[in-house]
CSV table of C-alpha atoms in Angstrom, one decimal:
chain,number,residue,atom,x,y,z
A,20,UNK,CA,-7.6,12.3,26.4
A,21,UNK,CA,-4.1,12.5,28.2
A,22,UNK,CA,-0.7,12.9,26.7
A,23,UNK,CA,1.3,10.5,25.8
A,24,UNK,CA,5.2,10.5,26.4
A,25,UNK,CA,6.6,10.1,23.5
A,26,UNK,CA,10.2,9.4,22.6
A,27,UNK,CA,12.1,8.6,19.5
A,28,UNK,CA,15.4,8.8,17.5
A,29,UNK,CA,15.3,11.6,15.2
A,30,UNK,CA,18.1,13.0,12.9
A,31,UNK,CA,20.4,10.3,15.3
A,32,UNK,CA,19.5,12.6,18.5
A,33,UNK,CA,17.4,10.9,21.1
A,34,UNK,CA,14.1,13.4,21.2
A,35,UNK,CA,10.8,13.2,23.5
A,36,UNK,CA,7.6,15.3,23.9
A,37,UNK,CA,4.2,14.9,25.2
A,38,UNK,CA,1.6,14.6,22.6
A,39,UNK,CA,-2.3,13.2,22.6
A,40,UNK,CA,-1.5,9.7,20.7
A,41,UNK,CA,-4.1,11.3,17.9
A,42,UNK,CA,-1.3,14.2,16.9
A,43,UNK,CA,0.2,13.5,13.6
A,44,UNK,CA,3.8,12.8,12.9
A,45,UNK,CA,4.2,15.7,10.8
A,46,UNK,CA,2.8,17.9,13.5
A,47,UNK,CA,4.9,16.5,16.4
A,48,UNK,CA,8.2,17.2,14.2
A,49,UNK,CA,6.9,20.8,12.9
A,50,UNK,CA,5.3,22.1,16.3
A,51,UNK,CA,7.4,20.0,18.9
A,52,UNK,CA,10.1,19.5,17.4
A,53,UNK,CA,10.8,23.0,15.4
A,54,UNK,CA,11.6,21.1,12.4
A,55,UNK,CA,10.0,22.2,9.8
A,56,UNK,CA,11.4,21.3,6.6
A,57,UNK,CA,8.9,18.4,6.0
A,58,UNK,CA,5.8,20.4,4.9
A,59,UNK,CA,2.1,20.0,5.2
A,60,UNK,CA,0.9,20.1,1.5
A,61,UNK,CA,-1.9,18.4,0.7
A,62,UNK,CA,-2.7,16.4,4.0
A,63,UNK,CA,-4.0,13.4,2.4
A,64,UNK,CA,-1.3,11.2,1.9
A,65,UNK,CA,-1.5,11.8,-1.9
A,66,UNK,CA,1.5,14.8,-2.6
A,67,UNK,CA,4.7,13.7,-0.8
A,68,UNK,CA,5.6,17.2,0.8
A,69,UNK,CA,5.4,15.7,4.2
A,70,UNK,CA,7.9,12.3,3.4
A,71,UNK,CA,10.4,11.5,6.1
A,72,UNK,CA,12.4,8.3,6.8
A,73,UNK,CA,11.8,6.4,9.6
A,74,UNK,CA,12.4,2.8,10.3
A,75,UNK,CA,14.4,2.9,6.7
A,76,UNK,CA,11.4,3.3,4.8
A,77,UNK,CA,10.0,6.7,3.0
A,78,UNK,CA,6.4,7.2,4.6
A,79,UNK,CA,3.6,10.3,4.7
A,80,UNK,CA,4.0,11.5,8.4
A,81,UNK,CA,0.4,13.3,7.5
A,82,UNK,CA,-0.7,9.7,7.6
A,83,UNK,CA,1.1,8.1,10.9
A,84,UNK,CA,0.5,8.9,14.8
A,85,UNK,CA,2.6,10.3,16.6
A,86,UNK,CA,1.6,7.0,18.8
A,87,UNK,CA,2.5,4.4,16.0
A,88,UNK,CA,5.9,6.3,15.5
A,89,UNK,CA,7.2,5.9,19.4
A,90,UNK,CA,10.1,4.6,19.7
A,91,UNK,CA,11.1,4.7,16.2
A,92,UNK,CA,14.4,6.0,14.0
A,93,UNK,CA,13.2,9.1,12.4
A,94,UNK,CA,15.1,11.3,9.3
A,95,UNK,CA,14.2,14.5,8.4
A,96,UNK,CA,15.4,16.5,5.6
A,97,UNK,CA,17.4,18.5,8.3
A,98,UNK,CA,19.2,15.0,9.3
A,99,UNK,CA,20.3,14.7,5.3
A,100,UNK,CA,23.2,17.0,4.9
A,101,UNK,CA,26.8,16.8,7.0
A,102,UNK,CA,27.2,18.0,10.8
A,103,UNK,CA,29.3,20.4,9.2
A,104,UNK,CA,26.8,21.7,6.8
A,105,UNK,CA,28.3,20.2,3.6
A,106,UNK,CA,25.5,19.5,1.5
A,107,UNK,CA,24.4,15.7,0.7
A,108,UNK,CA,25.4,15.1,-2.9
A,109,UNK,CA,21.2,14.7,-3.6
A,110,UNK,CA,21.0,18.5,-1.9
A,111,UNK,CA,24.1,19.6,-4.6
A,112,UNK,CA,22.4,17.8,-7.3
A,113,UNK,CA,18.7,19.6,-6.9
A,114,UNK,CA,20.9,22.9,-6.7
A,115,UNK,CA,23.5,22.3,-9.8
A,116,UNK,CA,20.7,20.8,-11.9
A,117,UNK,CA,17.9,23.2,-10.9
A,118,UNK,CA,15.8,20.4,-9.6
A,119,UNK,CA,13.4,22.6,-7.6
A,120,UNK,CA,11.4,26.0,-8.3
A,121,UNK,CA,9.2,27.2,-5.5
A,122,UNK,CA,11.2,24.4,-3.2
A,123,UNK,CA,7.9,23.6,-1.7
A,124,UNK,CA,7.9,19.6,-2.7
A,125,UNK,CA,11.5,19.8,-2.3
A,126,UNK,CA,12.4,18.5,1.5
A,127,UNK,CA,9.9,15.3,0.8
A,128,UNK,CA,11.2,14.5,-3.4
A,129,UNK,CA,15.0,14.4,-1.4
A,130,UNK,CA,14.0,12.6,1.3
A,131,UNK,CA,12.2,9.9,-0.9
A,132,UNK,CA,15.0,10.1,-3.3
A,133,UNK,CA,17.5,9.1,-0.9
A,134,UNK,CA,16.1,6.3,0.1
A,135,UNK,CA,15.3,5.1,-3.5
A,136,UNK,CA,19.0,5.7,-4.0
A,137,UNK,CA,19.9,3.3,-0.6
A,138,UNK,CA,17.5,0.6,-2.3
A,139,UNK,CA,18.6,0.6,-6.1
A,140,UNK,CA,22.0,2.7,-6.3
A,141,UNK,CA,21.7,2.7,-10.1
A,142,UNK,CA,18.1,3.4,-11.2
A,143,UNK,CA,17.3,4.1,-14.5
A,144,UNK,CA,15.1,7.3,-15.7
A,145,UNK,CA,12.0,5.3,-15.5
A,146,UNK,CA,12.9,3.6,-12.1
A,147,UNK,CA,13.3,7.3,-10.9
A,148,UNK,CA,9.8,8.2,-11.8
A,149,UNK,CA,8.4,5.2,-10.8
A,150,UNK,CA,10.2,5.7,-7.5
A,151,UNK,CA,8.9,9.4,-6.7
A,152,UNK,CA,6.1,8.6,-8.1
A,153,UNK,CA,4.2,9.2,-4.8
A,154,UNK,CA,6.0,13.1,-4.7
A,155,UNK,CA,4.2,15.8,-6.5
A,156,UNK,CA,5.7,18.9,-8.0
A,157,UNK,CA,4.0,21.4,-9.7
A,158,UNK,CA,6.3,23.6,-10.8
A,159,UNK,CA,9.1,21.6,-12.8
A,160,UNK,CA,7.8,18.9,-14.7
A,161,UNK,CA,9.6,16.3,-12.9
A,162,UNK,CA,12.4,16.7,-15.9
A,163,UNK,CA,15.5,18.0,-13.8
A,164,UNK,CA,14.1,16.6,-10.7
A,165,UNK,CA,14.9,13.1,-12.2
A,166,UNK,CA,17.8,14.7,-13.9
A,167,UNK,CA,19.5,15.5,-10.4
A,168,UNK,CA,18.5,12.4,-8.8
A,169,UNK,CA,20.3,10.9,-12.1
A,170,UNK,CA,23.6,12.7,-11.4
A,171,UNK,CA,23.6,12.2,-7.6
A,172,UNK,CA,23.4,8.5,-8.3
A,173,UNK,CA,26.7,8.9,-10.5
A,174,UNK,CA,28.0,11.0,-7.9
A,175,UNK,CA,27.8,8.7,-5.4
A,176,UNK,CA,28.7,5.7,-7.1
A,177,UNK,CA,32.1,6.9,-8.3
A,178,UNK,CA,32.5,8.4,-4.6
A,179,UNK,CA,32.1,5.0,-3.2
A,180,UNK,CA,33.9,3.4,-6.2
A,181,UNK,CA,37.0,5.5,-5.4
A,182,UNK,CA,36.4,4.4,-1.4
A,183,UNK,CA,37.1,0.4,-2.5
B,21,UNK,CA,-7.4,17.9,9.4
B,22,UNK,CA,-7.4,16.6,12.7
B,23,UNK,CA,-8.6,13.3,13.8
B,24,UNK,CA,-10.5,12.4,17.0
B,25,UNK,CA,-9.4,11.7,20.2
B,26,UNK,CA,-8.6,8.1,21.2
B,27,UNK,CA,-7.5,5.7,23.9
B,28,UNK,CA,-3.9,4.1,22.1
B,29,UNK,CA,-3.4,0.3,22.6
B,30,UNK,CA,-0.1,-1.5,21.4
B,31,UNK,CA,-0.6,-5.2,22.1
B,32,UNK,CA,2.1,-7.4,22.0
B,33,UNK,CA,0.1,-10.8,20.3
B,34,UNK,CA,-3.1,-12.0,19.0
B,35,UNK,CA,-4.8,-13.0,21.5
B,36,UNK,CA,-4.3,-9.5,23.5
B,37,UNK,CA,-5.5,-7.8,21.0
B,38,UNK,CA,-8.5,-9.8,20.6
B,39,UNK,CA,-9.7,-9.5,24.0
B,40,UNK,CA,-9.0,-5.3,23.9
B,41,UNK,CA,-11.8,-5.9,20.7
B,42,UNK,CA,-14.0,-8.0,23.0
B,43,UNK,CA,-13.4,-4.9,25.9
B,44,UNK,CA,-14.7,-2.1,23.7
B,45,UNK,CA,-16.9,-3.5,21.1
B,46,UNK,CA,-17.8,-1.5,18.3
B,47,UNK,CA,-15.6,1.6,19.9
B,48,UNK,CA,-12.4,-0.2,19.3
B,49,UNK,CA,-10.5,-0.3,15.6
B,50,UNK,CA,-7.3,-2.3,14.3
B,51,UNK,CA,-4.7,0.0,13.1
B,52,UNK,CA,-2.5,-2.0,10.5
B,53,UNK,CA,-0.6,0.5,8.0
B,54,UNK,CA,-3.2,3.2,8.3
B,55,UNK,CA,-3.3,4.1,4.7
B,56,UNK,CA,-7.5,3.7,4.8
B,57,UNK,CA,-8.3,4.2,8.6
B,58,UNK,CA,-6.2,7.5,9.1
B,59,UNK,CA,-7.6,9.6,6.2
B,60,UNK,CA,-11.3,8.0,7.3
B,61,UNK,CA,-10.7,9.6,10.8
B,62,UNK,CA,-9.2,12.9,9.8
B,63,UNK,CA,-12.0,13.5,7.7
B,64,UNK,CA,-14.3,12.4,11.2
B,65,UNK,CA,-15.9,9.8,8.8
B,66,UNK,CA,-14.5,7.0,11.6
B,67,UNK,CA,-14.5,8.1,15.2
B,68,UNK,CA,-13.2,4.7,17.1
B,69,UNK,CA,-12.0,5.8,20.8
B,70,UNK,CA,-9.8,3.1,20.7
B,71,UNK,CA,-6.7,2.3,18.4
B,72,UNK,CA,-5.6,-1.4,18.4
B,73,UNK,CA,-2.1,-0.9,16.8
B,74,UNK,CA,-1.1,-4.0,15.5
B,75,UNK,CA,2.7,-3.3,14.6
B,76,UNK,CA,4.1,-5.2,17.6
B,77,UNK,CA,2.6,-8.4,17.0
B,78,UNK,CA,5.7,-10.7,15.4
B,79,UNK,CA,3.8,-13.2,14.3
B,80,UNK,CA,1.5,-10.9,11.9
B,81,UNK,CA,4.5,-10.4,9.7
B,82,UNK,CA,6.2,-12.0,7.1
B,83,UNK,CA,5.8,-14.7,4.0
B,84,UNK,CA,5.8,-18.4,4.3
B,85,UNK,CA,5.1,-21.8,2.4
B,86,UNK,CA,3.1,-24.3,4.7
B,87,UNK,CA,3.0,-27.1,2.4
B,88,UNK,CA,0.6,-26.5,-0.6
B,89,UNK,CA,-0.4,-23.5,0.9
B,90,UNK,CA,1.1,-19.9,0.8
B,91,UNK,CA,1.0,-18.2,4.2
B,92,UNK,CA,1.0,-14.4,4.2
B,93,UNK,CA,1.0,-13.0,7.6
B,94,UNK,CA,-1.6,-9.7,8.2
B,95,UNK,CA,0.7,-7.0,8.3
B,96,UNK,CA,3.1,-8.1,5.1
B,97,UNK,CA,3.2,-5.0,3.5
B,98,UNK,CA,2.5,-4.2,-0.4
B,99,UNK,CA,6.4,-3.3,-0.3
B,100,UNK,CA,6.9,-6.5,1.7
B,101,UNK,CA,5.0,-8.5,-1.5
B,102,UNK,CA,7.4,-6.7,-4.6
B,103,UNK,CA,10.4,-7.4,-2.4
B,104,UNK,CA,9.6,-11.7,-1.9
B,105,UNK,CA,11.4,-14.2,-4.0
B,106,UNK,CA,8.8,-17.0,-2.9
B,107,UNK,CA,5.8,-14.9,-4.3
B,108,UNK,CA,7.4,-14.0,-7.2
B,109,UNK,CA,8.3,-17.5,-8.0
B,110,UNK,CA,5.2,-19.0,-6.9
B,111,UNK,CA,2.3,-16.3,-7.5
B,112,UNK,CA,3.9,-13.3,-9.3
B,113,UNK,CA,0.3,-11.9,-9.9
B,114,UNK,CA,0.7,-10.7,-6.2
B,115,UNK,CA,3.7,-8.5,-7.1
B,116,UNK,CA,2.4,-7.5,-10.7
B,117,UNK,CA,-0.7,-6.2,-8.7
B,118,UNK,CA,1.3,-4.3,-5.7
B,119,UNK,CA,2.9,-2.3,-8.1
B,120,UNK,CA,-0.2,-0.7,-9.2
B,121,UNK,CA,-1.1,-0.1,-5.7
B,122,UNK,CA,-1.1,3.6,-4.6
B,123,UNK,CA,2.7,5.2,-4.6
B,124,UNK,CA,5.8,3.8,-2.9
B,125,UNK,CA,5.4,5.6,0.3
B,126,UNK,CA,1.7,4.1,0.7
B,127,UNK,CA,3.2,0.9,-0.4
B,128,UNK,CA,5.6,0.7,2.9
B,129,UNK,CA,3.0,1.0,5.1
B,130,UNK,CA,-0.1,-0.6,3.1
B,131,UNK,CA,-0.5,-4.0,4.5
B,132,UNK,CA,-1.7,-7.1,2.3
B,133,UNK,CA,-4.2,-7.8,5.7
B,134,UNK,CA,-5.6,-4.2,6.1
B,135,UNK,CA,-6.2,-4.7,1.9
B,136,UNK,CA,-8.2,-7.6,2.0
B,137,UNK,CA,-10.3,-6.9,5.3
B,138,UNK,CA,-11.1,-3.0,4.7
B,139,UNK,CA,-14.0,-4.1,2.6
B,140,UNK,CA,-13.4,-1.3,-0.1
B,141,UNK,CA,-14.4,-2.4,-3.6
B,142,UNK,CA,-11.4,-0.5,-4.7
B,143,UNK,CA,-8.8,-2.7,-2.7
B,144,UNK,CA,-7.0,-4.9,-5.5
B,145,UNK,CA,-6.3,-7.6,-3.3
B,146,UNK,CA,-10.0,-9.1,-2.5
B,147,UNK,CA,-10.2,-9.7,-6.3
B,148,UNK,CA,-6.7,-11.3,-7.0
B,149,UNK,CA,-7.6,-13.6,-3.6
B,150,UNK,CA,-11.2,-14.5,-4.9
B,151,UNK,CA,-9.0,-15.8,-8.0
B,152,UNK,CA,-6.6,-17.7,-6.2
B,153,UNK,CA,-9.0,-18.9,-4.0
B,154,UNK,CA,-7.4,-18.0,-1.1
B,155,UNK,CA,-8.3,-17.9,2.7
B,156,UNK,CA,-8.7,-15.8,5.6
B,157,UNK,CA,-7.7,-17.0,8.7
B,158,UNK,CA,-9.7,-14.8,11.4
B,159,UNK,CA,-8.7,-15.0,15.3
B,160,UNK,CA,-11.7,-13.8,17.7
B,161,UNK,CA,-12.8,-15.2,21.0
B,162,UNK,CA,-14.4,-18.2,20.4
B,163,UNK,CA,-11.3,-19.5,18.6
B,164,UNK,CA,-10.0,-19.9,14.6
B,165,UNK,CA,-11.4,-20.1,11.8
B,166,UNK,CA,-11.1,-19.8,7.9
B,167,UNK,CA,-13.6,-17.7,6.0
B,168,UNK,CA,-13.3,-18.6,1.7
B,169,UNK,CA,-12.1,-14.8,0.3
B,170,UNK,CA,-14.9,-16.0,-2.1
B,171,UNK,CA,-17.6,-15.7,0.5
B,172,UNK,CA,-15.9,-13.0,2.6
B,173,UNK,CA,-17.6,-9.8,1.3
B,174,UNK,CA,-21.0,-8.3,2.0
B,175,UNK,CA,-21.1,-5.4,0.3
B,176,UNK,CA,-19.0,-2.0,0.7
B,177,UNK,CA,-17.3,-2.1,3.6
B,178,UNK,CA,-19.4,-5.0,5.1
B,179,UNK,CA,-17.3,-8.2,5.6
B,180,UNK,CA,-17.8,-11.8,7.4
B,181,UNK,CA,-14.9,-10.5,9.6
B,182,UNK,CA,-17.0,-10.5,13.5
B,183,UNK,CA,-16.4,-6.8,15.2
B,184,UNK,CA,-14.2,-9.1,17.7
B,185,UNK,CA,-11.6,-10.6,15.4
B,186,UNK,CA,-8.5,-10.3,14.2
B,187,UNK,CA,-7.8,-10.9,10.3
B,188,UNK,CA,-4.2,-12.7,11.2
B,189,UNK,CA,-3.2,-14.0,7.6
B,190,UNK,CA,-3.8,-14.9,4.3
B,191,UNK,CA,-3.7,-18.4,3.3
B,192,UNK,CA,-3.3,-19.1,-0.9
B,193,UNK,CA,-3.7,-22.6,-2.3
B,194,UNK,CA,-0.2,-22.3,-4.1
B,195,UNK,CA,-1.0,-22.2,-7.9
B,196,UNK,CA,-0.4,-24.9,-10.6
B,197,UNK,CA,3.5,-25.3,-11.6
B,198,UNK,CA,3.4,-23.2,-15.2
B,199,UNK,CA,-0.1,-21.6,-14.7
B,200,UNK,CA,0.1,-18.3,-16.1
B,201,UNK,CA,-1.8,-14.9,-14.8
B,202,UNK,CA,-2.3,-11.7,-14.5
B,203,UNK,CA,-3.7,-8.6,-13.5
B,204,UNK,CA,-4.5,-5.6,-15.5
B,205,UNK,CA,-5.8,-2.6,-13.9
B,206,UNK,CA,-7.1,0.9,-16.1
B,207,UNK,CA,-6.6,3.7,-13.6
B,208,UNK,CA,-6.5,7.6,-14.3
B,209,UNK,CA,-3.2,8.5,-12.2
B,210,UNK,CA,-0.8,7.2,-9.9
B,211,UNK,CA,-2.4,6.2,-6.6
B,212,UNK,CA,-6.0,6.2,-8.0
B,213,UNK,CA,-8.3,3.3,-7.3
B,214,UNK,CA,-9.3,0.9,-10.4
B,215,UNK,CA,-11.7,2.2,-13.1
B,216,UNK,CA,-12.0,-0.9,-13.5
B,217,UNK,CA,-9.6,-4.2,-13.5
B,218,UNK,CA,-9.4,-7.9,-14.1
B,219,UNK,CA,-7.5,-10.7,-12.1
B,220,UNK,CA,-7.2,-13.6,-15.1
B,221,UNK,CA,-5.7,-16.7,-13.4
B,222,UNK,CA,-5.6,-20.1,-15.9
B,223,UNK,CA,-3.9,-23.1,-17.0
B,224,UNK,CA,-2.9,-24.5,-20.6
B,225,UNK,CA,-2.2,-28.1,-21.5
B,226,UNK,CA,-1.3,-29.1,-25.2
B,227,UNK,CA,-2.9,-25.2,-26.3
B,228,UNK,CA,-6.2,-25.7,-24.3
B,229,UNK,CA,-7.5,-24.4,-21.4
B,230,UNK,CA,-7.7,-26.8,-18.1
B,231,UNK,CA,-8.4,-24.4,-15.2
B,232,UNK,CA,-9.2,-20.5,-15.3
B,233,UNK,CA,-10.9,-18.4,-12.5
B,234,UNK,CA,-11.2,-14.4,-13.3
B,235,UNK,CA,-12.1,-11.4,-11.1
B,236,UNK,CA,-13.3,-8.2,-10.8
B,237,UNK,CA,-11.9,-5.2,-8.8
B,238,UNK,CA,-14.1,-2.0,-8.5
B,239,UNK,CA,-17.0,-2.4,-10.7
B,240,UNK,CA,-19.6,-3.6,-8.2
B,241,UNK,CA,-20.1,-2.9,-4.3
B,242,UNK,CA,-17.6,-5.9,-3.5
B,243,UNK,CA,-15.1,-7.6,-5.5
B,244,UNK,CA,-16.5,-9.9,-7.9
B,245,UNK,CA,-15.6,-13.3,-8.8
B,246,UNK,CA,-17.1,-13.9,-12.1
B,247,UNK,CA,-17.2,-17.9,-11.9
B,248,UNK,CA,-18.8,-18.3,-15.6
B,249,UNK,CA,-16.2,-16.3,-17.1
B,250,UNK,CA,-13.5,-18.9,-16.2
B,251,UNK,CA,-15.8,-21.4,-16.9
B,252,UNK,CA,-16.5,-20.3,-20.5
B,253,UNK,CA,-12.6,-20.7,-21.1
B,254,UNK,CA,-12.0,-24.4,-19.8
B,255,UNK,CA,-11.8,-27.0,-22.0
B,256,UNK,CA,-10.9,-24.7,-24.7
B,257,UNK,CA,-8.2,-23.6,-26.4
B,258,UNK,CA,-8.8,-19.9,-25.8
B,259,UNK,CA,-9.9,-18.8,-29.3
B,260,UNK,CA,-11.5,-15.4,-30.0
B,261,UNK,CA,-15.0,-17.2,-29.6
B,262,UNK,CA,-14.2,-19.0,-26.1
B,263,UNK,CA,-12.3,-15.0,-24.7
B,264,UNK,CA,-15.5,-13.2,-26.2
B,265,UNK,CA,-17.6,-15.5,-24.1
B,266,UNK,CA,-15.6,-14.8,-21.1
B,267,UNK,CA,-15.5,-11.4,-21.7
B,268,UNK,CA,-19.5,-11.2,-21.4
B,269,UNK,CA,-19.4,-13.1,-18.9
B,270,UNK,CA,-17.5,-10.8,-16.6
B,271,UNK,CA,-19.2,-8.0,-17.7
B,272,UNK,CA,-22.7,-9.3,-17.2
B,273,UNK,CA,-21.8,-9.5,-12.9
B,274,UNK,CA,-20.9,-5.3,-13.2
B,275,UNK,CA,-22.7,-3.4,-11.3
B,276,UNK,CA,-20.3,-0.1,-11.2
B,277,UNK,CA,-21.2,3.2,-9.9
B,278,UNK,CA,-21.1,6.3,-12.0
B,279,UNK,CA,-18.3,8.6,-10.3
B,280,UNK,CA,-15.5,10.3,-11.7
B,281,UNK,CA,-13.8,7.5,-12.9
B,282,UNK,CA,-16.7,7.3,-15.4
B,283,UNK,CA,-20.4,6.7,-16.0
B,284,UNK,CA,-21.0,2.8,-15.6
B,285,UNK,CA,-21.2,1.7,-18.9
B,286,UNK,CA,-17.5,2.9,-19.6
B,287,UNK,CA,-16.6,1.7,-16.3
B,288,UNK,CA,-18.2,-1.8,-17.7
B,289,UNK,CA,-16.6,-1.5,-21.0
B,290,UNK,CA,-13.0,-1.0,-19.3
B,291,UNK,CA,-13.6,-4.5,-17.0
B,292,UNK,CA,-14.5,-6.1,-20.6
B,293,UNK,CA,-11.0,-4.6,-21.8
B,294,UNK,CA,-9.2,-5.3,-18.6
B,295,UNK,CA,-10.5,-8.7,-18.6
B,296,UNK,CA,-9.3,-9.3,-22.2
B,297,UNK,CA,-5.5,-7.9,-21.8
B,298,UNK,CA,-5.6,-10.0,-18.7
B,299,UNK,CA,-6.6,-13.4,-20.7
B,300,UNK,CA,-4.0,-12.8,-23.5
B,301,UNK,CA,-1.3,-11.8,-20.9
B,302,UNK,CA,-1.8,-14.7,-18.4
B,303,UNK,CA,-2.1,-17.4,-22.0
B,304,UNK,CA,2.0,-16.3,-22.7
B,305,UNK,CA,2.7,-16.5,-19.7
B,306,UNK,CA,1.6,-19.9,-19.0
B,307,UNK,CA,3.7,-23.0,-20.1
């Protein structure tokens, strides 16, 4: 089967690469696209690891071609943080509220959790779990996973409180 | 896992994408959200060597009223359904039952179309449609037509759907003004597929029982609508007698599967439960 030419937006840089339209989006961003902080963990759509935004919605990229994703607006974890390296306040939440372990689930429970944030700025504890609900982790127990996602919530409401 | 190689297709309506189906037969499959086909192919249990992506066409998406009817276009997605005022106001069981489908991620992509045509005995939807006796409207070459969600499915993965058409929406009969329902599904974790679950929709006038239509989700090789259930509910005012009746009712249509959800009497038992919870729950909520 012959390559397609694929092109989309990714981390707000215009990217392309040719790819059979059967390659997997987490593929295409890991092996094309060097970017490999979305991982492969269970690649069945059912642990999170691979989660990356794209169209403003938190999806599986085990679970989309490469094909279905062409011409579409793509954020990795590498896309969350500033240009200048300043850490998202999700990324200084996970780190001040030990939110990770083995950091394995980590790129796809920030990814997801960012977007929960975008749709409900002030979620409760159980709209947290509810929300990364499709993210596994299996070293913390979720507890200061939901924790940081808790304070980065306050930290970015009273950022955007002091902005008005 | 990788899947197999295919020929990628993106039409841009209906009626394209129904004459790439007539093209390539039974080599061609529609690709809605991809939550079911996908892991099918990576596993090399589907093969297709063509893709019919579906995302382009406009007119697939989005919820509507059409007079008595509520139109749901194909590719609506679960996350589409939790999100829409209408539904909630008109048919909240739709949103009560998305939110026990699969995990937020799935739920972006999962489409309410791809649901109801897979054929998987496991899909919530088909039940909660067989309920609300809803519609399919299906799109092939020799034209339109509606096939009854009631009479839709053959048996696992075998639907009236022809290999050449296009499942383009979901039609609901809007239900009665103060009907109350609900869905209640047992399932062992996030993202699992039903042990078992019920789909109670019904109707109460002065404390008794007008209308009522119940089905089943998972505990059978299609979804079941269990007609005498609802029937052994009408026309009373759902005492413990008239709900125990039901309740047999729906269990005596069962035929589950022994799997790791259970062995099938349990798997019975819990559509028994399921279908009580959902009886109580849909009674305060109706008015």
């Amino acid at each position: 089967m012959s390559n397609m030419h694929i092109k989309m937006t990714v981390n707000g840089k215009a990217v392309e690469g040719l790819a059979e339209p059967r390659t997997l989006l987490i593929h295409f961003l890991r092996e094309n696209l060097n970017l490999t902080g979305p991982h492969i963990g269970c690649d069945t759509s059912h642990c999170g690891a691979c989660t990356v935004d794209i169209n403003g919605k938190s999806v599986k990229s085990c679970t989309m071609f490469v094909a279905q994703a062409q011409g579409a607006d793509v954020t990795t974890i590498e896309g969350i943080a500033e240009a200048d390296g300043t850490l998202h306040a999700l990324q200084e939440a996970f780190r001040e509220h030990h939110g990770l372990q083995c950091g394995f689930c980590t790129p796809g429970m920030i990814t997801r959790a960012l977007r929960l944030l975008q749709e409900n700025p002030d979620p409760s504890e159980e709209e947290i779990r509810y929300g990364i609900s499709g993210n596994l982790c299996r070293c913390t127990g979720y507890q200061n996973i939901v924790t940081a996602i808790r304070a980065a919530a306050d930290q970015l409401n009273t950022a955007r409180e002091a902005a008005e | 896992m990788i899947p197999g190689s295919f020929e990628y297709h993106r039409p841009g309506s209906v009626a394209e994408a129904v004459a790439l189906l007539s093209r390539h037969s039974d080599d061609a499959r529609l690709l809605a959200g991809g939550h079911s086909l996908i892991p099918m192919m990576k596993l090399r249990m589907a093969q297709p060597e063509h893709i019919v992506d579906l995302q382009d066409i406009s007119t697939l998406h989005g919820i509507a009223q059409d007079g008595d009817t509520i139109v749901i276009g194909a590719l609506t997605t679960q996350n589409d359904v939790i999100g829409s005022n209408v539904l909630a106001e008109t048919c909240p069981i739709l949103r009560e039952a998305a939110l026990l489908i699969a995990d937020p991620q799935v739920r972006y992509c999962g489409t309410v179309g791809g649901n109801v045509a897979n054929g998987d005995p496991g899909n919530d939807m088909p039940a909660i449609m067989q309920a609300l006796n809803a519609s399919y409207r299906a799109e092939g070459p020799n034209g339109v037509r509606n096939i009854a969600a009631r009479d839709f499915y053959e048996a696992s993965f075998f639907t009236a759907l022809g290999e050449d058409e296009v499942l383009t929406q979901v039609r609901i009969p809007t239900p009665a003004a103060g009907h109350g329902a609900a869905y209640v599904k047992q399932k062992r974790k996030v993202g699992d597929y039903a042990t078992a679950a019920a789909a109670v929709i019904l109707s109460v006038s002065g404390g008794n029982c007008t209308a009522a239509s119940i089905a089943l989700t998972n505990v059978g090789d299609t979804p079941l609508y269990a007609e005498a259930a609802g029937q052994a509910l009408v026309g009373t005012n759902l005492d413990a007698a008239a709900v125990d009746a039901a309740v047999q009712a729906a269990q005596a249509i069962t035929q589950p599967v022994s799997d790791g959800r259970g062995p099938a009497e349990f798997r019975t038992h819990v559509a028994g439960i399921a279908v009580r919870r959902a009886i109580a729950l849909a009674q305060e909520r109706a008015s």
